[in-house]
Amino acid sequence: MNFEQAFEKVRASVSGENAGTIDGHLAIEVRLCDTDASGICYIEVRDGELFVEPYDYFDRDAIFNVTSGDLVRIMTGRLGYDKAIEKGLLTVEGDAERASEIKKLVTKMTRKSAGKTTK
């Protein structure tokens, strides 16, 4: 897997989401640490909208260091944010308190998917 493929997995994990549960502006640069697919992207919440793009973000609140697989597991609720930090799968540089607001988005996404039924 290359960086573009890893990034698309991350983007797909949050595509179509509304970030209205996060107050104000939140910008997190994500350093994907995959052995074969390392690179930088960002997650931004602006005016209730969620953006995930494959670029650096210089005016950021925090930096996540994580593999793409672990980030997807965090964003889809299969791996708790706090548990990922505890296990060393996610490290946060910068404003850790502000970065933890990403949990609001994950909680919303998890509740939304739990309410879906399959046919």
mmCIF file of C-alpha atoms in Angstrom:
data_model
loop_
_atom_site.group_PDB
_atom_site.id
_atom_site.type_symbol
_atom_site.label_atom_id
_atom_site.label_comp_id
_atom_site.label_asym_id
_atom_site.label_seq_id
_atom_site.Cartn_x
_atom_site.Cartn_y
_atom_site.Cartn_z
ATOM 1 C CA MET A 1 0.000 0.000 0.000
ATOM 2 C CA ASN A 2 1.277 3.476 -0.817
ATOM 3 C CA PHE A 3 0.499 6.817 0.852
ATOM 4 C CA GLU A 4 -2.359 7.662 -1.521
ATOM 5 C CA GLN A 5 -4.081 4.366 -0.740
ATOM 6 C CA ALA A 6 -3.546 4.799 3.011
ATOM 7 C CA PHE A 7 -4.867 8.357 2.859
ATOM 8 C CA GLU A 8 -7.962 7.279 0.936
ATOM 9 C CA LYS A 9 -8.704 4.686 3.647
ATOM 10 C CA VAL A 10 -8.534 7.459 6.241
ATOM 11 C CA ARG A 11 -10.680 9.810 4.147
ATOM 12 C CA ALA A 12 -13.274 7.092 3.499
ATOM 13 C CA SER A 13 -13.562 6.408 7.234
ATOM 14 C CA VAL A 14 -14.993 9.913 7.766
ATOM 15 C CA SER A 15 -16.516 10.717 4.380
ATOM 16 C CA GLY A 16 -19.953 12.264 4.474
ATOM 17 C CA GLU A 17 -19.710 13.151 8.154
ATOM 18 C CA ASN A 18 -20.845 16.428 9.650
ATOM 19 C CA ALA A 19 -18.664 17.692 12.481
ATOM 20 C CA GLY A 20 -21.294 19.863 14.143
ATOM 21 C CA THR A 21 -20.489 18.353 17.542
ATOM 22 C CA ILE A 22 -17.075 20.044 17.607
ATOM 23 C CA ASP A 23 -17.065 23.685 18.657
ATOM 24 C CA GLY A 24 -15.165 26.253 16.608
ATOM 25 C CA HIS A 25 -12.176 25.420 14.496
ATOM 26 C CA LEU A 26 -10.063 22.306 15.002
ATOM 27 C CA ALA A 27 -7.063 21.384 12.867
ATOM 28 C CA ILE A 28 -5.017 18.250 13.351
ATOM 29 C CA GLU A 29 -2.054 17.367 11.191
ATOM 30 C CA VAL A 30 -1.776 13.598 10.859
ATOM 31 C CA ARG A 31 1.586 11.979 10.309
ATOM 32 C CA LEU A 32 0.850 8.525 8.950
ATOM 33 C CA CYS A 33 3.615 6.247 10.190
ATOM 34 C CA ASP A 34 2.969 3.201 8.014
ATOM 35 C CA THR A 35 6.201 1.494 7.029
ATOM 36 C CA ASP A 36 5.279 1.469 3.348
ATOM 37 C CA ALA A 37 2.909 4.433 3.251
ATOM 38 C CA SER A 38 4.168 7.238 5.447
ATOM 39 C CA GLY A 39 3.085 10.791 4.744
ATOM 40 C CA ILE A 40 1.193 13.792 6.070
ATOM 41 C CA CYS A 41 -2.461 14.737 5.864
ATOM 42 C CA TYR A 42 -4.861 16.710 8.000
ATOM 43 C CA ILE A 43 -8.267 16.586 9.612
ATOM 44 C CA GLU A 44 -9.963 19.955 9.956
ATOM 45 C CA VAL A 45 -13.310 21.025 11.359
ATOM 46 C CA ARG A 46 -14.431 24.445 10.209
ATOM 47 C CA ASP A 47 -17.933 25.850 10.695
ATOM 48 C CA GLY A 48 -19.321 22.381 11.404
ATOM 49 C CA GLU A 49 -17.823 20.892 8.233
ATOM 50 C CA LEU A 50 -15.237 18.146 8.207
ATOM 51 C CA PHE A 51 -12.302 18.224 5.797
ATOM 52 C CA VAL A 52 -9.625 15.554 5.302
ATOM 53 C CA GLU A 53 -6.889 16.463 2.830
ATOM 54 C CA PRO A 54 -3.425 15.106 1.924
ATOM 55 C CA TYR A 55 -1.449 18.231 2.833
ATOM 56 C CA ASP A 56 0.538 19.745 5.717
ATOM 57 C CA TYR A 57 -1.395 22.012 8.068
ATOM 58 C CA PHE A 58 0.811 24.673 9.599
ATOM 59 C CA ASP A 59 -1.700 26.533 11.803
ATOM 60 C CA ARG A 60 -2.743 23.390 13.642
ATOM 61 C CA ASP A 61 -3.926 22.619 17.137
ATOM 62 C CA ALA A 62 -2.114 19.292 17.345
ATOM 63 C CA ILE A 63 -0.250 16.578 15.496
ATOM 64 C CA PHE A 64 -1.216 12.900 15.507
ATOM 65 C CA ASN A 65 1.458 10.256 14.900
ATOM 66 C CA VAL A 66 -0.360 7.049 13.971
ATOM 67 C CA THR A 67 -0.604 4.352 11.310
ATOM 68 C CA SER A 68 -3.424 4.616 8.792
ATOM 69 C CA GLY A 69 -4.968 1.375 10.048
ATOM 70 C CA ASP A 70 -5.031 2.550 13.652
ATOM 71 C CA LEU A 71 -6.413 5.946 12.652
ATOM 72 C CA VAL A 72 -9.231 4.287 10.707
ATOM 73 C CA ARG A 73 -9.961 2.066 13.731
ATOM 74 C CA ILE A 74 -10.061 5.164 15.961
ATOM 75 C CA MET A 75 -12.271 7.151 13.588
ATOM 76 C CA THR A 76 -14.717 4.259 13.188
ATOM 77 C CA GLY A 77 -14.914 3.572 16.913
ATOM 78 C CA ARG A 78 -13.247 0.153 16.790
ATOM 79 C CA LEU A 79 -10.308 1.494 18.836
ATOM 80 C CA GLY A 80 -10.856 4.026 21.583
ATOM 81 C CA TYR A 81 -8.921 7.291 21.318
ATOM 82 C CA ASP A 82 -7.742 7.069 24.932
ATOM 83 C CA LYS A 83 -6.902 3.362 24.573
ATOM 84 C CA ALA A 84 -4.834 4.116 21.447
ATOM 85 C CA ILE A 85 -2.810 6.671 23.406
ATOM 86 C CA GLU A 86 -2.465 4.325 26.360
ATOM 87 C CA LYS A 87 -1.148 1.543 24.100
ATOM 88 C CA GLY A 88 1.236 3.909 22.292
ATOM 89 C CA LEU A 89 -0.563 3.484 18.963
ATOM 90 C CA LEU A 90 -1.363 7.210 18.826
ATOM 91 C CA THR A 91 0.863 10.001 20.066
ATOM 92 C CA VAL A 92 -0.327 13.592 20.238
ATOM 93 C CA GLU A 93 1.896 16.659 20.022
ATOM 94 C CA GLY A 94 0.565 20.125 20.752
ATOM 95 C CA ASP A 95 -2.754 20.865 22.441
ATOM 96 C CA ALA A 96 -3.773 17.375 23.579
ATOM 97 C CA GLU A 97 -6.939 18.637 25.244
ATOM 98 C CA ARG A 98 -8.143 20.318 22.062
ATOM 99 C CA ALA A 99 -7.134 17.296 19.954
ATOM 100 C CA SER A 100 -9.193 15.022 22.205
ATOM 101 C CA GLU A 101 -12.309 16.782 20.870
ATOM 102 C CA ILE A 102 -12.000 14.426 17.918
ATOM 103 C CA LYS A 103 -13.669 11.923 20.280
ATOM 104 C CA LYS A 104 -16.917 13.893 19.863
ATOM 105 C CA LEU A 105 -16.846 13.199 16.146
ATOM 106 C CA VAL A 106 -15.988 9.531 16.663
ATOM 107 C CA THR A 107 -18.828 9.130 19.191
ATOM 108 C CA LYS A 108 -21.279 10.704 16.739
ATOM 109 C CA MET A 109 -20.078 8.493 13.885
ATOM 110 C CA THR A 110 -20.245 5.347 16.043
ATOM 111 C CA ARG A 111 -23.785 6.128 17.168
ATOM 112 C CA LYS A 112 -24.801 6.818 13.585
ATOM 113 C CA SER A 113 -23.447 3.506 12.311
ATOM 114 C CA ALA A 114 -24.944 1.614 15.273
ATOM 115 C CA GLY A 115 -28.364 2.906 14.226
ATOM 116 C CA LYS A 116 -28.032 1.530 10.684
ATOM 117 C CA THR A 117 -29.697 -1.738 9.856
ATOM 118 C CA THR A 118 -28.546 -4.189 7.243
ATOM 119 C CA LYS A 119 -30.910 -5.939 4.862
#
